[in-house]
mmCIF file of C-alpha atoms in Angstrom:
data_model
loop_
_atom_site.group_PDB
_atom_site.id
_atom_site.type_symbol
_atom_site.label_atom_id
_atom_site.label_comp_id
_atom_site.label_asym_id
_atom_site.label_seq_id
_atom_site.Cartn_x
_atom_site.Cartn_y
_atom_site.Cartn_z
ATOM 1 C CA MET A 1 0.000 0.000 0.000
ATOM 2 C CA VAL A 2 2.807 2.413 0.919
ATOM 3 C CA LEU A 3 4.639 1.764 -2.360
ATOM 4 C CA GLY A 4 1.431 2.293 -4.319
ATOM 5 C CA LEU A 5 0.729 5.584 -2.574
ATOM 6 C CA ALA A 6 4.325 6.668 -3.179
ATOM 7 C CA GLY A 7 3.668 6.003 -6.857
ATOM 8 C CA LEU A 8 0.915 8.627 -6.764
ATOM 9 C CA ILE A 9 3.316 11.384 -5.665
ATOM 10 C CA PRO A 10 4.410 12.349 -9.211
ATOM 11 C CA PHE A 11 0.767 12.385 -10.291
ATOM 12 C CA ALA A 12 -0.433 14.510 -7.364
ATOM 13 C CA ALA A 13 2.569 16.854 -7.359
ATOM 14 C CA SER A 14 1.688 18.267 -10.778
ATOM 15 C CA PRO A 15 -1.716 19.785 -9.984
ATOM 16 C CA TYR A 16 -0.442 20.798 -6.537
ATOM 17 C CA LEU A 17 2.397 22.827 -8.084
ATOM 18 C CA MET A 18 0.054 24.467 -10.571
ATOM 19 C CA ILE A 19 -2.673 25.330 -8.092
ATOM 20 C CA SER A 20 -0.225 26.629 -5.482
ATOM 21 C CA SER A 21 1.599 28.791 -8.057
ATOM 22 C CA GLY A 22 -1.581 29.939 -9.791
ATOM 23 C CA HIS A 23 -0.046 29.109 -13.171
ATOM 24 C CA PHE A 24 -0.409 26.307 -15.671
ATOM 25 C CA LEU A 25 3.059 24.785 -16.013
ATOM 26 C CA PRO A 26 3.305 23.052 -19.412
ATOM 27 C CA ASP A 27 6.582 21.261 -18.669
ATOM 28 C CA ILE A 28 5.160 19.816 -15.460
ATOM 29 C CA ALA A 29 2.040 18.698 -17.348
ATOM 30 C CA ILE A 30 4.213 16.930 -19.908
ATOM 31 C CA TYR A 31 6.305 15.257 -17.203
ATOM 32 C CA GLN A 32 3.136 14.023 -15.514
ATOM 33 C CA THR A 33 1.873 12.606 -18.812
ATOM 34 C CA PHE A 34 5.215 10.862 -19.419
ATOM 35 C CA TYR A 35 4.986 9.376 -15.941
ATOM 36 C CA GLY A 36 1.471 8.142 -16.698
ATOM 37 C CA ALA A 37 2.763 6.442 -19.847
ATOM 38 C CA THR A 38 5.481 4.690 -17.830
ATOM 39 C CA ILE A 39 2.817 3.515 -15.380
ATOM 40 C CA LEU A 40 0.884 2.038 -18.314
ATOM 41 C CA SER A 41 4.032 0.152 -19.269
ATOM 42 C CA PHE A 42 4.434 -1.045 -15.688
ATOM 43 C CA LEU A 43 0.825 -2.271 -15.585
ATOM 44 C CA GLY A 44 1.392 -4.283 -18.747
ATOM 45 C CA GLY A 45 4.436 -5.819 -17.107
ATOM 46 C CA VAL A 46 2.382 -6.695 -14.032
ATOM 47 C CA ARG A 47 -0.042 -8.633 -16.241
ATOM 48 C CA TRP A 48 2.806 -10.376 -18.058
ATOM 49 C CA GLY A 49 4.449 -11.326 -14.765
ATOM 50 C CA PHE A 50 1.149 -12.597 -13.393
ATOM 51 C CA THR A 51 0.453 -14.736 -16.449
ATOM 52 C CA VAL A 52 3.836 -16.383 -17.078
ATOM 53 C CA PRO A 53 4.352 -18.569 -13.950
ATOM 54 C CA SER A 54 3.265 -22.181 -14.395
ATOM 55 C CA ASN A 55 0.992 -21.995 -11.332
ATOM 56 C CA SER A 56 -0.823 -18.841 -12.509
ATOM 57 C CA PRO A 57 -4.630 -18.974 -12.687
ATOM 58 C CA GLN A 58 -4.275 -17.292 -16.106
ATOM 59 C CA ASN A 59 -2.773 -19.155 -19.047
ATOM 60 C CA PRO A 60 0.067 -17.510 -20.961
ATOM 61 C CA ASP A 61 -2.047 -17.410 -24.114
ATOM 62 C CA ILE A 62 -2.382 -14.775 -26.818
ATOM 63 C CA THR A 63 -5.185 -13.016 -24.935
ATOM 64 C CA ASN A 64 -3.283 -12.546 -21.677
ATOM 65 C CA LEU A 65 0.136 -11.925 -23.180
ATOM 66 C CA GLY A 66 -1.365 -9.716 -25.868
ATOM 67 C CA TYR A 67 -3.222 -7.723 -23.235
ATOM 68 C CA SER A 68 0.018 -7.247 -21.327
ATOM 69 C CA VAL A 69 1.672 -5.560 -24.342
ATOM 70 C CA VAL A 70 -1.179 -3.189 -25.248
ATOM 71 C CA PRO A 71 -0.733 -0.684 -22.366
ATOM 72 C CA GLN A 72 2.881 0.083 -23.398
ATOM 73 C CA LEU A 73 1.831 0.625 -27.000
ATOM 74 C CA TRP A 74 -1.114 2.786 -25.921
ATOM 75 C CA GLY A 75 1.067 4.973 -23.693
ATOM 76 C CA CYS A 76 3.717 5.391 -26.374
ATOM 77 C CA GLY A 77 1.058 6.144 -28.990
ATOM 78 C CA SER A 78 -0.503 8.769 -26.726
ATOM 79 C CA LEU A 79 2.836 10.523 -26.275
ATOM 80 C CA VAL A 80 3.712 10.388 -29.969
ATOM 81 C CA LEU A 81 0.282 11.628 -31.047
ATOM 82 C CA GLY A 82 0.360 14.442 -28.486
ATOM 83 C CA HIS A 83 3.833 15.457 -29.669
ATOM 84 C CA TYR A 84 2.902 15.225 -33.346
ATOM 85 C CA MET A 85 -0.201 17.351 -32.806
ATOM 86 C CA GLU A 86 1.707 19.670 -30.421
ATOM 87 C CA CYS A 87 -1.111 19.223 -27.944
ATOM 88 C CA ILE A 88 -0.578 18.127 -24.348
ATOM 89 C CA VAL A 89 -4.339 17.608 -24.033
ATOM 90 C CA VAL A 90 -4.225 14.786 -26.594
ATOM 91 C CA ALA A 91 -1.385 13.022 -24.771
ATOM 92 C CA ASN A 92 -2.992 13.579 -21.361
ATOM 93 C CA VAL A 93 -6.403 12.288 -22.449
ATOM 94 C CA GLY A 94 -4.759 9.337 -24.215
ATOM 95 C CA VAL A 95 -2.931 8.336 -21.046
ATOM 96 C CA MET A 96 -6.102 8.833 -18.969
ATOM 97 C CA LEU A 97 -8.045 6.570 -21.339
ATOM 98 C CA GLY A 98 -5.261 3.991 -21.191
ATOM 99 C CA LEU A 99 -5.264 3.983 -17.392
ATOM 100 C CA ALA A 100 -9.057 3.780 -17.248
ATOM 101 C CA ILE A 101 -9.273 0.939 -19.771
ATOM 102 C CA THR A 102 -6.473 -1.095 -18.199
ATOM 103 C CA GLY A 103 -8.017 -0.459 -14.784
ATOM 104 C CA TYR A 104 -11.355 -1.777 -15.985
ATOM 105 C CA MET A 105 -9.712 -4.796 -17.615
ATOM 106 C CA ASP A 106 -7.666 -5.635 -14.521
ATOM 107 C CA LEU A 107 -10.695 -5.343 -12.255
ATOM 108 C CA SER A 108 -12.883 -7.486 -14.505
ATOM 109 C CA MET A 109 -10.346 -10.213 -15.341
ATOM 110 C CA ALA A 110 -10.178 -13.267 -13.141
ATOM 111 C CA GLY A 111 -7.081 -14.173 -11.226
ATOM 112 C CA TYR A 112 -5.895 -11.096 -9.388
ATOM 113 C CA PRO A 113 -6.350 -11.253 -5.595
ATOM 114 C CA VAL A 114 -9.066 -9.079 -4.064
ATOM 115 C CA TRP A 115 -6.528 -6.910 -2.190
ATOM 116 C CA PHE A 116 -4.747 -6.156 -5.472
ATOM 117 C CA LYS A 117 -7.981 -5.188 -7.197
ATOM 118 C CA GLY A 118 -8.847 -2.824 -4.338
ATOM 119 C CA LEU A 119 -5.407 -1.240 -4.432
ATOM 120 C CA ARG A 120 -5.504 -1.035 -8.221
ATOM 121 C CA PHE A 121 -8.875 0.724 -8.103
ATOM 122 C CA CYS A 122 -7.720 3.323 -5.546
ATOM 123 C CA LEU A 123 -4.452 4.052 -7.349
ATOM 124 C CA THR A 124 -6.170 4.317 -10.730
ATOM 125 C CA VAL A 125 -8.738 6.771 -9.372
ATOM 126 C CA GLY A 126 -5.934 8.836 -7.805
ATOM 127 C CA ALA A 127 -3.964 8.916 -11.052
ATOM 128 C CA LEU A 128 -7.033 9.810 -13.128
ATOM 129 C CA LEU A 129 -8.078 12.603 -10.767
ATOM 130 C CA SER A 130 -4.564 14.059 -10.863
ATOM 131 C CA LEU A 131 -4.361 13.923 -14.667
ATOM 132 C CA PHE A 132 -7.821 15.467 -14.944
ATOM 133 C CA SER A 133 -6.841 18.187 -12.456
ATOM 134 C CA VAL A 134 -3.930 19.178 -14.686
ATOM 135 C CA LEU A 135 -6.316 19.464 -17.640
ATOM 136 C CA ALA A 136 -8.580 21.657 -15.530
ATOM 137 C CA CYS A 137 -5.559 23.790 -14.571
ATOM 138 C CA LYS A 138 -4.691 24.206 -18.230
ATOM 139 C CA PHE A 139 -8.071 25.634 -19.088
ATOM 140 C CA ILE A 140 -8.829 27.539 -15.869
ATOM 141 C CA LEU A 141 -5.391 28.998 -15.136
ATOM 142 C CA LEU A 142 -4.602 29.879 -18.757
ATOM 143 C CA GLU A 143 -7.975 31.643 -19.052
ATOM 144 C CA LYS A 144 -7.183 33.543 -15.849
ATOM 145 C CA ILE A 145 -3.827 34.664 -17.294
ATOM 146 C CA LYS A 146 -5.466 35.592 -20.613
ATOM 147 C CA ASN A 147 -8.062 37.760 -18.837
ATOM 148 C CA LYS A 148 -5.370 39.412 -16.708
ATOM 149 C CA THR A 149 -3.284 40.174 -19.810
ATOM 150 C CA GLU A 150 -6.298 41.670 -21.599
ATOM 151 C CA LEU A 151 -6.988 43.919 -18.602
ATOM 152 C CA GLU A 152 -3.341 45.038 -18.523
ATOM 153 C CA ILE A 153 -3.425 45.839 -22.250
ATOM 154 C CA GLU A 154 -6.641 47.834 -21.813
ATOM 155 C CA GLY A 155 -5.078 49.665 -18.864
ATOM 156 C CA ASN A 156 -1.992 50.536 -20.916
ATOM 157 C CA ASN A 157 -4.186 51.813 -23.759
ATOM 158 C CA VAL A 158 -6.117 54.084 -21.366
ATOM 159 C CA GLU A 159 -2.867 55.445 -19.880
ATOM 160 C CA SER A 160 -1.367 56.196 -23.305
ATOM 161 C CA GLN A 161 -4.406 58.247 -24.400
#
């Protein structure tokens, strides 16, 4: 449980830094999205590691091994697409979808112990809320800065007249 919660620190730190500074920090948003993609890769590895042992309740078949590779590809695809489109929102939403889908799959697939499913649910919700909070910061804090800049420009125009 402690290790899982420690894994949420990079997720939660991003919106905390933005909210406490009052600014959307694009580099921090990108770092958080990269971290989310690495977590997707880790989750695929968890599935692979669960499936491979001979005493596993899941067979190492194409379904289970294939499922274990998809999260890495999804995370990488989200980052590449976001970079190609020059849009952090695309990468962020892609990673959020990947985490949500793999979370649903892990919770609905047989074999994982109940304690793991509970932990997986809590950590996934924490990661998704943090990623969503950064999206909210992007739109709310950037709009706040835009409005402030417009007011400053109007104020400068009044002073120069």
